[in-house]
mmCIF file of C-alpha atoms and ligand atoms in Angstrom:
data_model
loop_
_atom_site.group_PDB
_atom_site.id
_atom_site.type_symbol
_atom_site.label_atom_id
_atom_site.label_comp_id
_atom_site.label_asym_id
_atom_site.label_seq_id
_atom_site.Cartn_x
_atom_site.Cartn_y
_atom_site.Cartn_z
ATOM 1 C CA MET U 88 131.488 110.945 142.836
ATOM 2 C CA TYR U 89 127.764 111.750 142.893
ATOM 3 C CA THR U 90 126.951 115.166 141.534
ATOM 4 C CA GLN U 91 123.842 117.093 140.472
ATOM 5 C CA MET U 92 125.224 120.496 139.586
ATOM 6 C CA MET U 93 127.764 119.125 137.219
ATOM 7 C CA ASP U 94 125.461 116.720 135.438
ATOM 8 C CA THR U 95 124.498 118.874 132.452
ATOM 9 C CA GLN U 96 121.414 116.878 131.480
ATOM 10 C CA GLY U 97 120.158 117.251 134.987
ATOM 11 C CA ALA U 98 120.897 121.029 134.688
ATOM 12 C CA GLU U 99 118.873 121.299 131.343
ATOM 13 C CA LYS U 100 116.060 119.461 132.884
ATOM 14 C CA ALA U 101 116.029 121.700 136.088
ATOM 15 C CA LYS U 102 115.917 124.797 133.483
ATOM 16 C CA ALA U 103 112.843 123.142 131.816
ATOM 17 C CA VAL U 104 110.887 122.889 134.988
ATOM 18 C CA THR U 105 107.856 125.138 134.710
ATOM 19 C CA THR U 106 107.045 127.699 137.343
ATOM 20 C CA LEU U 107 103.940 125.676 138.548
ATOM 21 C CA GLU U 108 106.059 122.574 139.140
ATOM 22 C CA GLU U 109 108.733 124.632 140.681
ATOM 23 C CA GLN U 110 106.222 125.927 143.041
ATOM 24 C CA GLU U 111 104.945 122.427 143.712
ATOM 25 C CA LEU U 112 108.459 121.282 144.388
ATOM 26 C CA MET U 113 109.210 124.183 146.611
ATOM 27 C CA ARG U 114 106.046 123.473 148.540
ATOM 28 C CA ARG U 115 106.933 119.906 149.215
ATOM 29 C CA PHE U 116 110.492 120.883 150.148
ATOM 30 C CA ASP U 117 109.084 123.471 152.784
ATOM 31 C CA ALA U 118 106.665 120.842 154.138
ATOM 32 C CA ARG U 119 109.383 118.238 154.624
ATOM 33 C CA ILE U 120 111.525 120.808 156.433
ATOM 34 C CA ASP U 121 108.578 121.955 158.518
ATOM 35 C CA ASP U 122 107.937 118.392 159.478
ATOM 36 C CA GLY U 123 111.578 118.000 160.749
ATOM 37 C CA GLY U 124 112.318 115.684 157.846
ATOM 38 C CA PHE U 125 115.536 115.337 156.022
ATOM 39 C CA ILE U 126 116.756 116.131 152.437
ATOM 40 C CA GLU U 127 118.802 113.440 150.600
ATOM 41 C CA ALA U 128 121.329 114.410 147.776
ATOM 42 C CA LYS U 129 119.104 113.039 145.020
ATOM 43 C CA ASP U 130 116.064 115.172 146.387
ATOM 44 C CA TRP U 131 114.952 118.480 144.795
ATOM 45 C CA MET U 132 116.130 121.363 146.657
ATOM 46 C CA PRO U 133 116.124 125.161 145.988
ATOM 47 C CA GLU U 134 119.521 126.391 144.559
ATOM 48 C CA HIS U 135 119.958 128.966 147.519
ATOM 49 C CA TYR U 136 119.738 125.861 150.000
ATOM 50 C CA ARG U 137 122.319 123.994 147.905
ATOM 51 C CA LYS U 138 124.693 127.007 147.854
ATOM 52 C CA THR U 139 124.283 127.801 151.621
ATOM 53 C CA LEU U 140 125.219 124.097 152.507
ATOM 54 C CA VAL U 141 128.262 124.042 150.085
ATOM 55 C CA ARG U 142 129.436 127.346 151.622
ATOM 56 C CA GLN U 143 128.977 126.023 155.309
ATOM 57 C CA ILE U 144 130.115 122.440 154.633
ATOM 58 C CA SER U 145 133.233 123.348 152.597
ATOM 59 C CA GLN U 146 134.402 125.940 155.185
ATOM 60 C CA HIS U 147 133.909 123.349 157.858
ATOM 61 C CA ALA U 148 136.053 120.883 155.957
ATOM 62 C CA HIS U 149 138.698 123.469 155.334
ATOM 63 C CA SER U 150 138.716 124.220 159.127
ATOM 64 C CA GLU U 151 139.434 120.604 159.944
ATOM 65 C CA ILE U 152 142.323 120.465 157.457
ATOM 66 C CA VAL U 153 143.897 123.763 158.498
ATOM 67 C CA GLY U 154 143.150 122.914 161.981
ATOM 68 C CA MET U 155 145.641 120.165 161.815
ATOM 69 C CA LEU U 156 148.492 122.701 161.418
ATOM 70 C CA PRO U 157 148.682 124.344 164.962
ATOM 71 C CA GLU U 158 148.633 120.986 166.690
ATOM 72 C CA GLY U 159 150.950 119.421 164.005
ATOM 73 C CA ASN U 160 153.556 122.198 165.202
ATOM 74 C CA TRP U 161 153.804 120.072 168.726
ATOM 75 C CA VAL U 162 154.161 116.571 167.325
ATOM 76 C CA THR U 163 157.989 116.435 167.571
ATOM 77 C CA ARG U 164 157.959 118.068 171.012
ATOM 78 C CA ALA U 165 155.232 116.299 172.751
ATOM 79 C CA PRO U 166 156.430 115.541 176.291
ATOM 80 C CA THR U 167 155.882 111.828 176.413
ATOM 81 C CA LEU U 168 155.372 109.028 174.039
ATOM 82 C CA LYS U 169 151.890 108.505 175.296
ATOM 83 C CA ARG U 170 150.913 112.221 174.646
ATOM 84 C CA LYS U 171 152.626 112.047 171.142
ATOM 85 C CA ALA U 172 150.668 108.920 170.110
ATOM 86 C CA ILE U 173 147.423 110.657 171.449
ATOM 87 C CA LEU U 174 148.195 113.889 169.645
ATOM 88 C CA LEU U 175 149.038 112.037 166.277
ATOM 89 C CA ALA U 176 145.849 110.172 166.395
ATOM 90 C CA LYS U 177 143.967 113.384 166.998
ATOM 91 C CA ILE U 178 145.398 115.195 164.039
ATOM 92 C CA GLN U 179 144.680 112.092 161.842
ATOM 93 C CA ASP U 180 140.931 112.200 163.096
ATOM 94 C CA GLU U 181 140.914 115.792 162.031
ATOM 95 C CA GLY U 182 142.224 114.817 158.453
ATOM 96 C CA GLY U 183 139.315 112.217 158.408
ATOM 97 C CA HIS U 184 136.686 114.688 159.525
ATOM 98 C CA GLY U 185 137.830 116.984 156.494
ATOM 99 C CA LEU U 186 137.298 113.985 154.204
ATOM 100 C CA TYR U 187 133.966 113.209 155.502
ATOM 101 C CA LEU U 188 132.931 116.845 154.951
ATOM 102 C CA TYR U 189 134.345 117.236 151.552
ATOM 103 C CA ALA U 190 132.549 114.066 150.546
ATOM 104 C CA ALA U 191 129.208 115.611 152.046
ATOM 105 C CA ALA U 192 129.790 118.798 150.057
ATOM 106 C CA GLU U 193 130.453 116.676 146.820
ATOM 107 C CA THR U 194 127.092 115.344 147.063
ATOM 108 C CA LEU U 195 125.744 118.714 146.434
ATOM 109 C CA GLY U 196 127.710 118.865 143.010
ATOM 110 C CA THR U 197 130.902 120.748 144.028
ATOM 111 C CA SER U 198 134.167 118.791 143.412
ATOM 112 C CA ARG U 199 136.862 118.582 145.934
ATOM 113 C CA ASP U 200 139.344 120.185 143.493
ATOM 114 C CA GLN U 201 136.941 123.178 143.241
ATOM 115 C CA MET U 202 136.734 123.390 147.061
ATOM 116 C CA ILE U 203 140.440 123.137 147.532
ATOM 117 C CA ASP U 204 141.157 125.703 144.769
ATOM 118 C CA ALA U 205 138.877 128.146 146.585
ATOM 119 C CA LEU U 206 140.777 127.591 149.794
ATOM 120 C CA HIS U 207 144.277 127.862 148.200
ATOM 121 C CA ALA U 208 143.290 130.958 146.212
ATOM 122 C CA GLY U 209 142.134 132.670 149.441
ATOM 123 C CA ARG U 210 138.448 132.836 148.237
ATOM 124 C CA ALA U 211 137.103 130.240 150.887
ATOM 125 C CA LYS U 212 136.975 130.823 154.601
ATOM 126 C CA TYR U 213 137.986 128.508 157.381
ATOM 127 C CA SER U 214 137.608 128.972 161.225
ATOM 128 C CA SER U 215 139.156 132.096 162.630
ATOM 129 C CA ILE U 216 140.473 130.045 165.504
ATOM 130 C CA PHE U 217 143.217 128.325 163.569
ATOM 131 C CA ASN U 218 144.969 131.613 162.736
ATOM 132 C CA TYR U 219 146.424 131.820 166.310
ATOM 133 C CA PRO U 220 149.926 130.355 167.116
ATOM 134 C CA THR U 221 150.559 127.538 169.421
ATOM 135 C CA LEU U 222 153.281 128.912 171.529
ATOM 136 C CA SER U 223 153.593 126.113 174.317
ATOM 137 C CA TRP U 224 152.706 122.518 174.971
ATOM 138 C CA ALA U 225 149.897 123.744 177.149
ATOM 139 C CA ASP U 226 148.196 125.255 173.990
ATOM 140 C CA VAL U 227 147.650 121.693 172.758
ATOM 141 C CA GLY U 228 145.704 120.896 175.938
ATOM 142 C CA VAL U 229 143.816 124.105 175.754
ATOM 143 C CA ILE U 230 142.977 123.622 172.042
ATOM 144 C CA GLY U 231 141.480 120.055 172.993
ATOM 145 C CA TRP U 232 139.574 121.639 175.974
ATOM 146 C CA LEU U 233 138.274 124.869 174.601
ATOM 147 C CA VAL U 234 138.517 124.665 170.738
ATOM 148 C CA ASP U 235 137.314 121.094 170.604
ATOM 149 C CA GLY U 236 134.820 121.977 173.430
ATOM 150 C CA ALA U 237 133.458 124.943 171.311
ATOM 151 C CA ALA U 238 133.378 122.687 168.148
ATOM 152 C CA ILE U 239 131.187 120.099 169.956
ATOM 153 C CA MET U 240 128.677 122.722 171.171
ATOM 154 C CA ASN U 241 128.331 124.055 167.734
ATOM 155 C CA GLN U 242 128.435 120.614 166.034
ATOM 156 C CA VAL U 243 126.012 118.522 168.044
ATOM 157 C CA PRO U 244 123.111 120.406 166.734
ATOM 158 C CA LEU U 245 124.332 119.858 163.365
ATOM 159 C CA CYS U 246 123.733 116.219 163.741
ATOM 160 C CA ARG U 247 120.185 117.179 163.241
ATOM 161 C CA CYS U 248 120.766 119.290 160.270
ATOM 162 C CA SER U 249 117.992 119.059 157.578
ATOM 163 C CA TYR U 250 120.701 117.858 154.863
ATOM 164 C CA ALA U 251 121.124 114.090 155.605
ATOM 165 C CA PRO U 252 124.560 113.530 154.127
ATOM 166 C CA TYR U 253 125.970 116.383 156.386
ATOM 167 C CA ALA U 254 123.973 115.282 159.494
ATOM 168 C CA ARG U 255 125.381 111.743 159.136
ATOM 169 C CA ALA U 256 128.947 112.866 158.711
ATOM 170 C CA MET U 257 128.531 115.035 161.964
ATOM 171 C CA ILE U 258 127.467 112.179 163.982
ATOM 172 C CA ARG U 259 130.765 110.364 163.513
ATOM 173 C CA ILE U 260 132.633 113.593 163.822
ATOM 174 C CA CYS U 261 130.969 114.418 167.205
ATOM 175 C CA ARG U 262 131.743 111.053 168.729
ATOM 176 C CA GLU U 263 135.463 111.722 167.998
ATOM 177 C CA GLU U 264 135.498 115.364 168.971
ATOM 178 C CA SER U 265 134.282 114.485 172.425
ATOM 179 C CA PHE U 266 137.432 112.327 172.900
ATOM 180 C CA HIS U 267 139.523 115.200 171.679
ATOM 181 C CA GLN U 268 137.879 117.438 174.161
ATOM 182 C CA ARG U 269 138.602 115.038 177.102
ATOM 183 C CA GLN U 270 142.154 114.364 176.111
ATOM 184 C CA GLY U 271 142.935 118.157 176.195
ATOM 185 C CA TYR U 272 141.124 118.541 179.541
ATOM 186 C CA ASP U 273 143.080 115.488 180.893
ATOM 187 C CA ALA U 274 146.413 116.879 179.746
ATOM 188 C CA LEU U 275 145.707 120.240 181.368
ATOM 189 C CA LEU U 276 144.424 118.501 184.636
ATOM 190 C CA VAL U 277 147.854 116.566 184.866
ATOM 191 C CA MET U 278 149.668 119.756 184.577
ATOM 192 C CA MET U 279 147.479 121.778 187.048
ATOM 193 C CA ARG U 280 147.456 118.969 189.642
ATOM 194 C CA ASP U 281 150.884 117.279 189.410
ATOM 195 C CA GLY U 282 152.981 119.905 187.550
ATOM 196 C CA THR U 283 155.414 122.648 188.757
ATOM 197 C CA ASP U 284 154.451 126.159 189.349
ATOM 198 C CA ALA U 285 155.966 126.988 185.856
ATOM 199 C CA GLN U 286 153.707 124.386 184.128
ATOM 200 C CA ARG U 287 150.522 125.716 185.941
ATOM 201 C CA ALA U 288 151.616 129.282 184.700
ATOM 202 C CA MET U 289 152.038 128.010 181.201
ATOM 203 C CA VAL U 290 148.349 126.550 181.256
ATOM 204 C CA GLN U 291 147.189 129.804 182.617
ATOM 205 C CA ASP U 292 148.807 131.652 179.887
ATOM 206 C CA ALA U 293 147.547 129.511 177.222
ATOM 207 C CA VAL U 294 143.959 129.885 178.623
ATOM 208 C CA ASN U 295 144.409 133.652 178.479
ATOM 209 C CA ARG U 296 145.308 133.662 174.985
ATOM 210 C CA TRP U 297 142.752 131.120 173.667
ATOM 211 C CA TRP U 298 139.626 132.099 175.529
ATOM 212 C CA TRP U 299 138.385 135.038 173.469
ATOM 213 C CA PRO U 300 139.246 133.569 170.087
ATOM 214 C CA SER U 301 137.323 130.319 171.182
ATOM 215 C CA LEU U 302 134.243 132.571 171.808
ATOM 216 C CA MET U 303 134.537 133.946 168.370
ATOM 217 C CA MET U 304 134.375 130.490 166.839
ATOM 218 C CA PHE U 305 130.504 130.755 167.130
ATOM 219 C CA GLY U 306 130.427 133.558 164.573
ATOM 220 C CA PRO U 307 129.268 137.173 164.841
ATOM 221 C CA PRO U 308 126.518 138.205 167.345
ATOM 222 C CA ASP U 309 122.969 137.239 166.062
ATOM 223 C CA GLY U 310 122.178 140.685 164.958
ATOM 224 C CA GLU U 311 125.078 140.715 162.481
ATOM 225 C CA SER U 312 124.815 137.020 161.420
ATOM 226 C CA VAL U 313 123.714 137.563 157.884
ATOM 227 C CA HIS U 314 122.924 133.792 157.138
ATOM 228 C CA SER U 315 121.376 132.801 160.410
ATOM 229 C CA ALA U 316 117.639 133.439 159.720
ATOM 230 C CA GLN U 317 117.626 131.574 156.431
ATOM 231 C CA SER U 318 119.806 128.692 157.737
ATOM 232 C CA MET U 319 117.560 128.385 160.833
ATOM 233 C CA ARG U 320 114.444 128.436 158.717
ATOM 234 C CA TRP U 321 115.840 125.465 156.700
ATOM 235 C CA GLY U 322 117.007 123.561 159.666
ATOM 236 C CA ILE U 323 120.613 123.787 158.692
ATOM 237 C CA LYS U 324 121.508 125.656 161.919
ATOM 238 C CA ARG U 325 119.312 124.680 164.953
ATOM 239 C CA ILE U 326 120.710 127.110 167.612
ATOM 240 C CA SER U 327 121.836 130.613 167.091
ATOM 241 C CA ASN U 328 125.459 131.855 167.382
ATOM 242 C CA ASP U 329 124.750 133.797 170.538
ATOM 243 C CA ASP U 330 122.789 130.909 172.171
ATOM 244 C CA LEU U 331 125.536 128.505 171.396
ATOM 245 C CA ARG U 332 128.311 130.971 172.643
ATOM 246 C CA GLN U 333 126.212 131.288 175.916
ATOM 247 C CA LYS U 334 125.853 127.384 176.379
ATOM 248 C CA PHE U 335 129.669 127.172 175.898
ATOM 249 C CA ILE U 336 130.575 129.812 178.366
ATOM 250 C CA ASP U 337 128.233 128.291 180.968
ATOM 251 C CA ALA U 338 129.733 124.810 180.610
ATOM 252 C CA THR U 339 133.270 125.998 180.466
ATOM 253 C CA ALA U 340 133.152 128.337 183.388
ATOM 254 C CA GLN U 341 132.467 125.504 185.810
ATOM 255 C CA GLN U 342 135.187 123.177 184.067
ATOM 256 C CA ALA U 343 137.662 126.043 184.660
ATOM 257 C CA GLY U 344 136.898 125.946 188.368
ATOM 258 C CA VAL U 345 137.605 122.335 188.630
ATOM 259 C CA LEU U 346 140.857 122.760 186.536
ATOM 260 C CA GLY U 347 141.966 125.665 188.883
ATOM 261 C CA VAL U 348 142.404 128.277 186.052
ATOM 262 C CA THR U 349 140.962 131.744 185.794
ATOM 263 C CA LEU U 350 139.091 132.735 182.641
ATOM 264 C CA PRO U 351 140.517 136.171 181.457
ATOM 265 C CA ASP U 352 137.064 138.099 181.783
ATOM 266 C CA PRO U 353 136.545 140.225 184.839
ATOM 267 C CA HIS U 354 132.960 140.524 183.842
ATOM 268 C CA LEU U 355 132.373 136.798 183.981
ATOM 269 C CA LYS U 356 129.833 136.259 186.661
ATOM 270 C CA TRP U 357 126.945 133.929 187.458
ATOM 271 C CA ASN U 358 123.450 135.657 186.908
ATOM 272 C CA GLU U 359 120.915 134.124 189.049
ATOM 273 C CA GLU U 360 117.996 135.857 187.433
ATOM 274 C CA ARG U 361 119.043 134.763 183.859
ATOM 275 C CA GLY U 362 120.454 131.316 184.887
ATOM 276 C CA HIS U 363 123.457 132.025 182.802
ATOM 277 C CA TYR U 364 127.002 133.439 183.180
ATOM 278 C CA ASP U 365 127.413 137.109 182.268
ATOM 279 C CA PHE U 366 130.490 137.977 180.269
ATOM 280 C CA GLY U 367 132.327 140.934 179.035
ATOM 281 C CA PRO U 368 132.503 142.497 175.557
ATOM 282 C CA ILE U 369 134.121 140.401 172.701
ATOM 283 C CA ASP U 370 136.398 142.285 170.399
ATOM 284 C CA TRP U 371 134.539 141.851 167.041
ATOM 285 C CA ASP U 372 137.098 144.243 165.283
ATOM 286 C CA GLU U 373 139.702 141.478 166.017
ATOM 287 C CA PHE U 374 137.342 138.771 164.676
ATOM 288 C CA TRP U 375 136.719 140.423 161.361
ATOM 289 C CA ARG U 376 140.380 141.288 160.959
ATOM 290 C CA VAL U 377 141.263 137.625 161.343
ATOM 291 C CA VAL U 378 138.362 136.485 159.161
ATOM 292 C CA GLY U 379 139.520 138.994 156.634
ATOM 293 C CA GLY U 380 142.832 137.383 156.488
ATOM 294 C CA ASP U 381 144.816 139.460 158.750
ATOM 295 C CA GLY U 382 145.307 137.448 161.854
ATOM 296 C CA PRO U 383 148.526 136.512 163.404
ATOM 297 C CA CYS U 384 149.000 133.213 161.282
ATOM 298 C CA ASN U 385 146.769 133.726 158.267
ATOM 299 C CA ARG U 386 149.437 133.835 155.635
ATOM 300 C CA GLU U 387 151.482 131.121 157.236
ATOM 301 C CA ARG U 388 148.564 128.733 157.428
ATOM 302 C CA LEU U 389 147.661 129.252 153.745
ATOM 303 C CA ALA U 390 151.184 129.008 152.540
ATOM 304 C CA GLU U 391 151.675 125.689 154.428
ATOM 305 C CA ARG U 392 148.418 124.109 153.002
ATOM 306 C CA VAL U 393 149.599 125.270 149.455
ATOM 307 C CA LYS U 394 153.026 123.692 149.926
ATOM 308 C CA ALA U 395 151.544 120.436 151.284
ATOM 309 C CA TRP U 396 149.258 120.303 148.273
ATOM 310 C CA GLU U 397 151.986 120.908 145.829
ATOM 311 C CA GLU U 398 154.444 118.447 147.450
ATOM 312 C CA GLY U 399 151.645 115.723 147.711
ATOM 313 C CA GLU U 400 151.188 115.873 143.977
ATOM 314 C CA TRP U 401 153.198 112.592 143.376
ATOM 315 C CA VAL U 402 151.154 110.853 146.196
ATOM 316 C CA ARG U 403 147.902 111.584 144.470
ATOM 317 C CA GLU U 404 149.323 110.646 141.157
ATOM 318 C CA ALA U 405 150.635 107.328 142.690
ATOM 319 C CA ALA U 406 147.177 106.498 144.412
ATOM 320 C CA LEU U 407 145.293 107.213 140.983
ATOM 321 C CA ALA U 408 147.856 104.859 139.106
ATOM 322 C CA HIS U 409 147.267 102.205 141.755
ATOM 323 C CA ALA U 410 143.389 102.602 141.566
ATOM 324 C CA ARG U 411 143.677 102.367 137.716
ATOM 325 C CA LYS U 412 145.767 99.268 137.922
ATOM 326 C CA GLN U 413 143.302 97.469 140.460
ATOM 327 C CA SER U 414 140.313 98.424 138.321
ATOM 328 C CA MET U 415 142.055 96.819 135.123
ATOM 329 C CA LYS U 416 142.915 93.785 137.086
ATOM 330 C CA GLU U 417 139.219 93.373 138.415
ATOM 331 C CA ALA U 418 137.855 93.990 134.717
ATOM 332 C CA ALA U 419 140.318 91.370 133.453
HETATM 333 N N1 BYC H 765 135.672 131.788 161.415
HETATM 334 O O1 BYC H 765 126.145 134.734 159.069
HETATM 335 P P1 BYC H 765 127.172 134.083 159.860
HETATM 336 C C1 BYC H 765 136.792 122.619 163.638
HETATM 337 C C2 BYC H 765 131.804 133.924 158.579
HETATM 338 S S1 BYC H 765 135.795 123.760 164.528
HETATM 339 C C3 BYC H 765 135.569 132.432 160.017
HETATM 340 O O2 BYC H 765 126.945 133.791 161.160
HETATM 341 P P2 BYC H 765 126.815 131.177 159.389
HETATM 342 C C4 BYC H 765 137.745 121.916 164.557
HETATM 343 C C5 BYC H 765 130.728 133.109 157.919
HETATM 344 O O3 BYC H 765 131.240 132.024 157.164
HETATM 345 C C6 BYC H 765 135.490 125.042 163.411
HETATM 346 N N2 BYC H 765 134.475 132.845 159.691
HETATM 347 O O4 BYC H 765 127.494 132.626 158.997
HETATM 348 C C7 BYC H 765 137.792 122.006 165.832
HETATM 349 C C8 BYC H 765 130.054 134.213 156.981
HETATM 350 O O5 BYC H 765 130.877 134.493 156.018
HETATM 351 P P3 BYC H 765 130.564 134.086 154.440
HETATM 352 C C9 BYC H 765 134.749 124.823 162.127
HETATM 353 C C10 BYC H 765 133.319 132.945 160.276
HETATM 354 O O6 BYC H 765 127.429 130.224 158.271
HETATM 355 C C11 BYC H 765 138.862 121.220 166.631
HETATM 356 C C12 BYC H 765 130.119 135.490 157.987
HETATM 357 O O7 BYC H 765 131.131 135.191 158.863
HETATM 358 N N3 BYC H 765 133.227 124.503 162.388
HETATM 359 O O8 BYC H 765 136.685 122.411 162.586
HETATM 360 O O9 BYC H 765 125.386 131.172 159.488
HETATM 361 C C13 BYC H 765 140.023 120.725 165.933
HETATM 362 C C14 BYC H 765 128.742 135.780 158.582
HETATM 363 O O10 BYC H 765 128.578 134.720 159.555
HETATM 364 C C15 BYC H 765 133.343 132.468 161.558
HETATM 365 C C16 BYC H 765 132.349 124.737 161.553
HETATM 366 O O11 BYC H 765 132.633 125.297 160.356
HETATM 367 C C17 BYC H 765 134.430 132.058 162.306
HETATM 368 N N4 BYC H 765 134.520 131.557 163.583
HETATM 369 O O12 BYC H 765 127.421 130.731 160.809
HETATM 370 C C18 BYC H 765 139.838 120.821 164.501
HETATM 371 C C19 BYC H 765 130.968 124.491 161.967
HETATM 372 N N5 BYC H 765 132.006 132.650 162.080
HETATM 373 O O13 BYC H 765 130.394 132.473 154.384
HETATM 374 C C20 BYC H 765 138.802 121.359 163.810
HETATM 375 C C21 BYC H 765 129.898 124.701 160.811
HETATM 376 C C22 BYC H 765 131.442 133.184 160.981
HETATM 377 O O14 BYC H 765 129.148 134.836 154.143
HETATM 378 N N6 BYC H 765 129.752 126.137 160.640
HETATM 379 N N7 BYC H 765 132.102 133.277 159.938
HETATM 380 O O15 BYC H 765 131.702 134.468 153.570
HETATM 381 C C23 BYC H 765 128.744 126.768 161.291
HETATM 382 O O16 BYC H 765 128.104 126.355 162.153
HETATM 383 C C24 BYC H 765 128.539 128.200 160.795
HETATM 384 O O17 BYC H 765 129.185 128.258 159.480
HETATM 385 C C25 BYC H 765 129.206 129.212 161.632
HETATM 386 C C26 BYC H 765 128.786 130.632 161.073
HETATM 387 C C27 BYC H 765 128.524 129.177 163.048
HETATM 388 C C28 BYC H 765 130.642 129.186 161.761
#
């Protein structure tokens, strides 16, 4: 693992940097950001930039891993072999995304064990969306369409994030996410076009439950987003929470029309003057409750992750023993 923060010699050297040197390093860092350049793991960076990235990337990684749980709930009950194979592949992809992201965060000097400890101890956040239950098969399609759709909207700008290892991970992740979104939309289209009335009602019910939580994925309104100004200044975030939310609503309202479902917002209406859809008020109290740990499934999700971690200990031990054997063989 490549680290900077855990390299004590490096830390000592960092302390020894004089104020003038630091100012010069900061000036060069700012200039590179202003030029739209990228920062690599070995480059000097201000401590706050490093911390902001670890916070965002580790939250993102945890979201991918916890995000496997609501869909995992339907693997044994997928309606056909084809849908089951697709769902399994998608869930595996999410696990892979988590790994790319943990690896990107590790380049900033935080170990994977530290990040996972923080998640299991309830100190780290993950996306609010994964604290809602998946009650029917239609929820799996709606997660693909709305949740992956929102994720893509938020994550495509991250492919241009100023921290290069994160940007590179995001390019690969976004390619896979677009398949995820399309498989969800396709599953829903089949139910809406060829399904029974009961199946169409099931899709509508799932859309009603997931719509508002999907809008909350983009984070609090810009006025309440404590990190946005600095993250935008540093080119970590390229588009604000509210602007991304609006882009998502504009794209999704049209897809809902093609699908034949109604989005559960009586205020949703095209505004010719703004060139955007107007929409109704979001329940931010609910958002903060869920983020604060009191959503419908927060406790269940965390308990499941901790159980999987504990029960997987023998797998980690076996993998490490195998790696040790391999390296001994190679050395011999
Ligand atoms: N849920 O100042 P703000 C996915 C927190 S998709 C929970 O605006 P920032 C997937 C925020 O962390 C989901 N917490 O923060 C999709 C901060 O708390 P702290 C994951 C949230 O960072 C399909 C506080 O509220 N995607 O993985 O500038 C299948 C103030 O917010 C949420 C990402 O993580 C939320 N929805 O902007 C499987 C994308 N929103 O840290 C998996 C990368 C805000 O001060 N992340 N908070 O304790 C981002 O783009 C940004 O971090 C956010 C928030 C837009 C989420």
